[in-house]
Coordinates of C-alpha atoms in Angstrom, one line a residue:
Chain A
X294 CA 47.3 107.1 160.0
X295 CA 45.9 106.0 163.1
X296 CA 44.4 102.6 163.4
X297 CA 43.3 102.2 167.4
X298 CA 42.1 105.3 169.4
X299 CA 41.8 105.0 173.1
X300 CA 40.2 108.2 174.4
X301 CA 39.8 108.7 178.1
X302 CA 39.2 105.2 178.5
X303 CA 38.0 103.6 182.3
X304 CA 37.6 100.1 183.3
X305 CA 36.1 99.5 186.5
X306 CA 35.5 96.0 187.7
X307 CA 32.6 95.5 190.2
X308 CA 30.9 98.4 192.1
X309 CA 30.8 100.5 195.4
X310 CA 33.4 99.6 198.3
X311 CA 35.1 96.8 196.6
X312 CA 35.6 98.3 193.0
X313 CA 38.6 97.4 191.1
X314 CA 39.5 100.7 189.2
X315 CA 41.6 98.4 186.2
X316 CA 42.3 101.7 184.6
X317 CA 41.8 105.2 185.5
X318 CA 41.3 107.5 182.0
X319 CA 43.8 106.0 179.5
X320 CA 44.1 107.7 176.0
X321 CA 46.4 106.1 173.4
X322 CA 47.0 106.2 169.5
X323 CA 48.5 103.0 167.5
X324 CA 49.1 104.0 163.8
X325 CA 49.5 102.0 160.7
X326 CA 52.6 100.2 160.7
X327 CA 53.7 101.2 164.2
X328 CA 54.2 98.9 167.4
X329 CA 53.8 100.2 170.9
X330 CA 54.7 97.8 173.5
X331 CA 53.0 98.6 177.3
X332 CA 54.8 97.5 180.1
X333 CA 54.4 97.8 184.0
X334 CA 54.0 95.5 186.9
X335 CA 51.0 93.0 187.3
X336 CA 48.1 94.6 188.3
X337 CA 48.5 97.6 186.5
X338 CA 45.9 97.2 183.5
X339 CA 48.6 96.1 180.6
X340 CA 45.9 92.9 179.7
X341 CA 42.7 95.3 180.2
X342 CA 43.8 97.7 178.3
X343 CA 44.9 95.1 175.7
X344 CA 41.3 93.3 176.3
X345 CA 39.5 96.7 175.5
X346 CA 41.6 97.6 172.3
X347 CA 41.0 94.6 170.7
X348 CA 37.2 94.5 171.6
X349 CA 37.4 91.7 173.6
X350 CA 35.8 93.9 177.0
X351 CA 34.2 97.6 176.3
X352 CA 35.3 100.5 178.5
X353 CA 33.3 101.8 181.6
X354 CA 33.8 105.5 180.3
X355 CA 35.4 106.9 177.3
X356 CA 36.0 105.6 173.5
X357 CA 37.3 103.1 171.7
X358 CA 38.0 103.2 168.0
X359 CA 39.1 100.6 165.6
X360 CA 39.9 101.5 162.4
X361 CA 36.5 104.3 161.5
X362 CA 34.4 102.1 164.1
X363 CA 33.3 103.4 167.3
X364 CA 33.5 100.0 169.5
X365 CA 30.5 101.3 171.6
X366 CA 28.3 101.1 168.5
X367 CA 29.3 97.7 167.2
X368 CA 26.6 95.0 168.0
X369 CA 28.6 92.1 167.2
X370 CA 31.8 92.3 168.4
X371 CA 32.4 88.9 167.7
X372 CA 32.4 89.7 163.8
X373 CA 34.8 92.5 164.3
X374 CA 37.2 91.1 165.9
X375 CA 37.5 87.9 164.2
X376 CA 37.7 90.4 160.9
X377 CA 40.0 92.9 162.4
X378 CA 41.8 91.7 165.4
X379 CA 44.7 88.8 165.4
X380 CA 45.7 87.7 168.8
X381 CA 49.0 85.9 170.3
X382 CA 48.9 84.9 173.7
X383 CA 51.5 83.5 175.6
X384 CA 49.6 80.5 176.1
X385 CA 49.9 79.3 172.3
X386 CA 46.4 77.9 172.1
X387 CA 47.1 76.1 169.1
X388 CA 44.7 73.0 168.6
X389 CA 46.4 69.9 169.0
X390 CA 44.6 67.9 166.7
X391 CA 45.1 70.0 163.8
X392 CA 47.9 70.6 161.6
X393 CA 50.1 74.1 161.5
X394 CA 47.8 75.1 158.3
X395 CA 44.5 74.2 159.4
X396 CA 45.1 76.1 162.8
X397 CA 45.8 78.9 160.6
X398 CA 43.3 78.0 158.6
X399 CA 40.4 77.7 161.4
X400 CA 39.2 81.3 161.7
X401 CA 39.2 82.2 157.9
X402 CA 36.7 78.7 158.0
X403 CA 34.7 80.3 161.1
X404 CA 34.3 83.6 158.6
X405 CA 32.7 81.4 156.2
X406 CA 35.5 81.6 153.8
X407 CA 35.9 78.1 151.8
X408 CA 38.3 75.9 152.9
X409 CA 40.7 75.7 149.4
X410 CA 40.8 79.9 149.8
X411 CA 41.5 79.4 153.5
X412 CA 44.2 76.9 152.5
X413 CA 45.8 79.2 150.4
X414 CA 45.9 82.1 152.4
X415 CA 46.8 79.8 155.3
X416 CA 50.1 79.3 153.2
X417 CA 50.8 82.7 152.4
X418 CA 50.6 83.5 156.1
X419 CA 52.9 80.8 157.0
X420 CA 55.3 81.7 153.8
X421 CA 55.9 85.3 155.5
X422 CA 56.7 83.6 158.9
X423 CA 59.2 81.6 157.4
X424 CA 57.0 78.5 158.4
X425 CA 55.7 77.5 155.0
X426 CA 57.9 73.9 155.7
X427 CA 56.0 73.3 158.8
X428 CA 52.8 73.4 157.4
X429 CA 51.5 70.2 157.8
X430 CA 52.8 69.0 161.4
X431 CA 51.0 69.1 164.6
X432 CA 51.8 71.1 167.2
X433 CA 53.3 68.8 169.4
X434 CA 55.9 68.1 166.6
X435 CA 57.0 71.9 166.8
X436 CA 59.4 73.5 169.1
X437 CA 58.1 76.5 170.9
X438 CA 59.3 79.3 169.0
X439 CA 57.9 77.4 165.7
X440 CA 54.5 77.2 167.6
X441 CA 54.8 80.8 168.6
X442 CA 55.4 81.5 164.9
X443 CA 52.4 79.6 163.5
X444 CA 50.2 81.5 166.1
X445 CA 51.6 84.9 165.3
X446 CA 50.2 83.3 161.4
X447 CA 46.9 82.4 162.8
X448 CA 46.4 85.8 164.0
X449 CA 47.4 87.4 161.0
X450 CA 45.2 85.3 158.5
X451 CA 42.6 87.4 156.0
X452 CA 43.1 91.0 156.2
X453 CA 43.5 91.6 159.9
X454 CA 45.6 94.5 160.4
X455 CA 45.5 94.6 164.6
X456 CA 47.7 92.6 166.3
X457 CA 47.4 92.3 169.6
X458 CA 50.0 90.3 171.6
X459 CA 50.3 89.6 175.5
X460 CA 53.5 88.0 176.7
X461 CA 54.0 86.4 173.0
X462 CA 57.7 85.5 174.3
X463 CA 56.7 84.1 177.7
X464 CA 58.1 81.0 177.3
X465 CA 61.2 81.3 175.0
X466 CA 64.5 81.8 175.4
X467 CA 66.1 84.8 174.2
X468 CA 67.1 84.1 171.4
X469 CA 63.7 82.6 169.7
X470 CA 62.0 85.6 171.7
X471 CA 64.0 87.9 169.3
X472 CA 62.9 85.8 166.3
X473 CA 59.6 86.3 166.9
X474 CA 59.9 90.3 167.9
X475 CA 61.7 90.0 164.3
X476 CA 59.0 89.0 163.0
X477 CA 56.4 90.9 164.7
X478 CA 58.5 93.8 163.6
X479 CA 58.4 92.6 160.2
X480 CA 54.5 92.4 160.0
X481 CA 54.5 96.4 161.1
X482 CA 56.9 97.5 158.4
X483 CA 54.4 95.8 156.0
X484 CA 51.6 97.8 157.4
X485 CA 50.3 96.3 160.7
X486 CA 49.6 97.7 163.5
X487 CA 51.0 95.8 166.7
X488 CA 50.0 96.6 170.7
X489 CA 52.6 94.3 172.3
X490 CA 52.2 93.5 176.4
X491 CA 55.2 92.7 177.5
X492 CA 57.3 92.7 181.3
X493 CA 60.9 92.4 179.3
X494 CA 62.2 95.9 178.8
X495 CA 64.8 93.9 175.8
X496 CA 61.7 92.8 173.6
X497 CA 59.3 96.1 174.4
X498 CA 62.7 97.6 172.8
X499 CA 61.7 96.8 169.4
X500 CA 59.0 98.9 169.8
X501 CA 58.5 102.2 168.1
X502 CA 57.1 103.7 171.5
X503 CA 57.2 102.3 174.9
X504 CA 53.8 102.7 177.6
X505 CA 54.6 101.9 181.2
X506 CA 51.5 101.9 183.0
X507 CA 51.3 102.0 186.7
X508 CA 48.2 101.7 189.0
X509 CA 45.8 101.9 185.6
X510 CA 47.2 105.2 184.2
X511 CA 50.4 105.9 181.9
X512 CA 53.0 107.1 183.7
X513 CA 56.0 107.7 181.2
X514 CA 56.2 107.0 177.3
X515 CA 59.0 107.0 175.4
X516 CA 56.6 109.2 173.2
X517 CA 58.9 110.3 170.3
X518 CA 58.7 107.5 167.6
X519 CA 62.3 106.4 166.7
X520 CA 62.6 107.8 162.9
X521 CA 65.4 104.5 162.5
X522 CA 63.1 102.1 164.2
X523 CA 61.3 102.3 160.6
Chain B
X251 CA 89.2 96.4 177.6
X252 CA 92.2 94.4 176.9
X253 CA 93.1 95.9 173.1
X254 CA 96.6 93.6 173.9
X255 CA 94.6 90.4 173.9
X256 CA 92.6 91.6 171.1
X257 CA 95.5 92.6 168.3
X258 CA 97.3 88.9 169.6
X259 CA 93.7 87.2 168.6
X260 CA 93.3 88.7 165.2
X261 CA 97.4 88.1 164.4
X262 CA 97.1 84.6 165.4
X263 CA 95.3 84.1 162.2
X264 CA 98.2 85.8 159.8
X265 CA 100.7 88.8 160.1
X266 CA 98.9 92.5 159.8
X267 CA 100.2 95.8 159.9
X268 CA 98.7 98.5 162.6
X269 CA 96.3 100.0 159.8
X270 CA 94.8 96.6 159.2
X271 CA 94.6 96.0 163.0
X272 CA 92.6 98.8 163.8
X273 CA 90.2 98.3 161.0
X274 CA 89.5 94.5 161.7
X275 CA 89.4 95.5 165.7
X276 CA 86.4 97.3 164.8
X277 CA 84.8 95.2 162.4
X278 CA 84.8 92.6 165.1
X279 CA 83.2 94.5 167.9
X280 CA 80.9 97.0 165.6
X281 CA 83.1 99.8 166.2
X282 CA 81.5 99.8 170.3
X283 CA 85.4 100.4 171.2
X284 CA 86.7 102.8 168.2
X285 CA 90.7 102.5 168.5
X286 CA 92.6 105.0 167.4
X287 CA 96.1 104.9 165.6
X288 CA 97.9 105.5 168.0
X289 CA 96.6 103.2 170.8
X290 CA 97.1 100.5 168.1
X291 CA 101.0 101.5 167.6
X292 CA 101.6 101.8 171.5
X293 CA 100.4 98.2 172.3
X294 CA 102.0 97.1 169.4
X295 CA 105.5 98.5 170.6
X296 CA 104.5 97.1 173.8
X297 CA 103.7 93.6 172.8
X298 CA 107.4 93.9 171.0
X299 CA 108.6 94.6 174.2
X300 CA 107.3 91.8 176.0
X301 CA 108.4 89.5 173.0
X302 CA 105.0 88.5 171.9
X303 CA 105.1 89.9 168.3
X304 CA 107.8 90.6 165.9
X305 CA 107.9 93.3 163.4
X306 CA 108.4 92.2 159.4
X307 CA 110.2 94.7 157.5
X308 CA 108.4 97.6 156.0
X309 CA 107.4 97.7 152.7
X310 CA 107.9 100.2 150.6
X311 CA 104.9 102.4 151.7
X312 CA 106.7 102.2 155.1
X313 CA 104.6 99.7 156.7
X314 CA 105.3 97.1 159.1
X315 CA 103.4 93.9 159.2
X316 CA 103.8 91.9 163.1
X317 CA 104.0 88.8 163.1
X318 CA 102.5 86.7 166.2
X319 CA 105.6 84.8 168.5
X320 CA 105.3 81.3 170.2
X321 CA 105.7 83.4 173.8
X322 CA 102.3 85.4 172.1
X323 CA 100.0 82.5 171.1
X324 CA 101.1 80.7 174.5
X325 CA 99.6 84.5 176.2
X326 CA 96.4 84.0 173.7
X327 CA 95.7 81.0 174.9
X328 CA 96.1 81.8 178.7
X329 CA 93.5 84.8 178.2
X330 CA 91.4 82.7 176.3
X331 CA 91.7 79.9 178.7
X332 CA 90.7 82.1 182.0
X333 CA 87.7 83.8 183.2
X334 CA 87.4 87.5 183.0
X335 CA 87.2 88.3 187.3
X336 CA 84.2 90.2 188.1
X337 CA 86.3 93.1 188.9
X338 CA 85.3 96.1 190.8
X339 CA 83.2 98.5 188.6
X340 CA 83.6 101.7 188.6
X341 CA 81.4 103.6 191.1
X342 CA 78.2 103.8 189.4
X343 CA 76.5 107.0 189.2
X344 CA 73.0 106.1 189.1
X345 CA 73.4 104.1 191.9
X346 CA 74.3 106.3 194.3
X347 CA 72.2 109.2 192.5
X348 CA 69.1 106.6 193.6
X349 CA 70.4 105.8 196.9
X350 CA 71.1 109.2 197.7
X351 CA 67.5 110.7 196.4
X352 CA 66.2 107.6 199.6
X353 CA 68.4 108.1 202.0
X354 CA 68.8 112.1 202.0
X355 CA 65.1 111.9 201.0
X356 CA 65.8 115.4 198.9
X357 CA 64.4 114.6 195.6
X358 CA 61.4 112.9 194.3
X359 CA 62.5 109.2 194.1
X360 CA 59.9 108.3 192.0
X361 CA 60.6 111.0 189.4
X362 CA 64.0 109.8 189.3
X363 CA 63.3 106.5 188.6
X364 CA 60.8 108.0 185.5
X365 CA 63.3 109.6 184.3
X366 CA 65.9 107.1 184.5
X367 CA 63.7 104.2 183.1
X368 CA 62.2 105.9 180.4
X369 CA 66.2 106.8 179.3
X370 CA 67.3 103.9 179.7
X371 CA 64.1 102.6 177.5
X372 CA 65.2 104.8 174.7
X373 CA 69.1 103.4 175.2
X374 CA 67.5 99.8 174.5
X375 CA 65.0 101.5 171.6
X376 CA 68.4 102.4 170.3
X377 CA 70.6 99.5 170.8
X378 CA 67.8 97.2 169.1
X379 CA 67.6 99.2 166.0
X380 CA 71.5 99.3 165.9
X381 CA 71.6 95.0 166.5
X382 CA 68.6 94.8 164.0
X383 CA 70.8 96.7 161.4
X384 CA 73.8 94.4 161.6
X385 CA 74.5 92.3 159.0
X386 CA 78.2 91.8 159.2
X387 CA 78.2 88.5 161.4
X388 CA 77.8 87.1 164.8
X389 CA 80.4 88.9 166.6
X390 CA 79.0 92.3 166.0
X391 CA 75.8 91.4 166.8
X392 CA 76.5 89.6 170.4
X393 CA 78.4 92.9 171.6
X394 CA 75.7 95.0 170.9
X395 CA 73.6 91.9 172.3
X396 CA 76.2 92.5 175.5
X397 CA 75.1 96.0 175.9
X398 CA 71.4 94.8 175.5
X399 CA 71.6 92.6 178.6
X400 CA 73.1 95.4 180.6
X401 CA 70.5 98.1 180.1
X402 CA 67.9 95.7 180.5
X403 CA 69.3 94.5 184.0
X404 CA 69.6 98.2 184.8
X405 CA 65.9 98.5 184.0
X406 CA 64.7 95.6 186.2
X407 CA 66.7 97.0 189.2
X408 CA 65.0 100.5 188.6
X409 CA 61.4 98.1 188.1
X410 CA 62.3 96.2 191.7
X411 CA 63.4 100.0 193.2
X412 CA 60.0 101.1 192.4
X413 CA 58.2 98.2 193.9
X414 CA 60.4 97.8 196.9
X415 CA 60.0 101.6 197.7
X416 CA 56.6 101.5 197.1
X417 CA 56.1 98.7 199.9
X418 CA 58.2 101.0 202.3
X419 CA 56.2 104.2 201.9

């Protein structure tokens, strides 16, 4: 079941002589449960085409879908993506003043949802990322892959079935950035649906299907889903 | 591959016969190197030779358990003790497929590099899935891990072949 429809999809930054042509007609499908990792060099659109997926930037031309909703006809973004659309960045963002849980916590609290239901979905989150024990330290009392973790659980609080992650690894050594594809992976077998940015052909491996975009447009894909991968 | 090296390491713990050789050899390395039979039986006869194991007598199935020598585990430790060289690899075909397609200018360079990437992307696809899928301990897991760092290298050099390429057209 598709989740995310990108038809014919532009992005052009600025106008006349000195427009930035950010992608150039980009059409792509993310299903239920399936990750798609986009690589390429910088420049070549991987974080706008990220941005416009997840609603955070609307295309120039062409359609967006999340879920049944036409992007284009959505007033309030905002609403939908804090609903919809988890993010991990490879800056962590975590607040620093705040424990694991209430980070995890905080945008189930900006959706008006009470804070002892927040708490306990907070929990449940950090129980499936195998961070249930860190729950009450502060970020600066985490190493960076257990920071990673609780951000990948921030982004996955409520029902949120998008995940959208750029550079989630940036930081990490290898063998913490395989924990967290591990788990990333995990969270599409159980029925999310991942868009993964990523410049390390060894973690855009654990995708189901591999986008290398170059110059705005995709120029291979490794387009067959692997029927194992599942 | 040094199988030599490998059947002294796994007799070192305990005597085995070739059967149990093979099947351990592979449980080590996720069967990446199968071994057949016979290549166990020739090394073994040749590790006799060189007095670094000793046959046992056969049993009554007609097997013969080897036994690790002093000369053997004094070899082990040597191999264990030095660092593989960084030996002349086999010509690599890609390599001079790539350099070829630039220097003769024949083919499309870029299609090439496509190509190559988005098979070697698939290779690592493949490899992951296989690493995810074993369970049976470390050493399994950091061969296949091995093979991981490989194709990824050969992916960044098709990456930096694009870009440098790019700058030169």
């Amino acid at each position: 079941m598709t989740y995310v429809r990108l038809a014919g999809v532009t992005r052009v930054h600025g106008e006349g002589a000195t427009a930035v042509h950010a992608l150039k007609g980009v059409s792509l499908e993310l299903d239920v449960g399936e990750l798609v990792a986009v690589m390429g060099p910088s420049g070549s659109g991987k974080s706008t085409l990220l941005n416009l997926a997840g609603g955070l930037d609307r295309p120039t031309s062409g359609t967006v879908h999340i879920g049944e909703q036409d992007l284009a006809g959505v007033r309030d973004l905002a609403a939908l993506r804090r609903r919809s659309v988890g993010y991990v960045f490879q800056d962590l963002n975590l607040i620093t003043s705040l424990t694991a849980a209430e980070n995890v916590m905080l945008p189930r609290e900006l959706d008006g949802v009470r804070s002892g239901r927040a708490r306990q979905e907070a929990m449940a989150v950090l129980a499936e990322v195998d961070s249930a024990d860190l729950a009450d330290r502060f970020p600066e009392e985490l190493s960076g892959g257990q920071r990673q973790r609780i951000a990948i659980a921030r982004a996955l609080v409520g029902e949120r079935r998008l995940l959208l992650a750029d550079e989630p690894t940036g930081a990490l050594d290898t063998r913490t950035g395989d924990e967290i594809l591990r788990i990333l992976r995990a969270r599409c077998d159980a029925g999310a649906a991942v868009l993964l940015v990523t410049h390390e052909p060894r973690y855009a491996a654990w995708a189901d299907r591999v986008v290398f975009l170059r110059d705005g447009m995709i120029a291979d894909t490794t387009d067959t889903p692997l029927a194992s991968a599942r | 591959m040094s199988i030599r090296h490998g059947l002294l390491a796994l007799l070192s713990t305990g005597s085995r016969h070739g059967y149990q050789l093979r099947v351990e050899f592979e449980a080590s390395t996720g069967a990446t190197w199968p071994l057949n039979i016979g290549q166990v039986y020739t090394t073994l006869s040749r590790l006799e030779r060189d007095g670094l194991v000793e046959p046992g007598e056969s049993d009554e199935q007609g097997r013969v358990a080897y036994t690790i020598t002093a000369a053997g585990r004094e070899e082990l430790a040597r191999w264990f003790g030095t660092p593989v060289v960084q030996s002349d690899r086999p010509r690599d075909e890609l390599v001079i497929k790539l350099a070829m397609a630039v220097a003769a200018g024949r083919a499309d360079v870029a299609e090439v590099i496509h190509k190559q990437r988005t098979a070697t992307m698939r290779a690592l696809q493949r490899l992951t899935t296989a690493k995810r899928a074993a369970t049976d301990g470390a050493a399994q897991r950091l061969v296949i891990d091995s093979m991981i760092f490989q194709a990824e290298a050969e992916q960044r050099w098709l990456d930096h072949c694009e870009a440098v390429l790019k700058e030169e057209s």
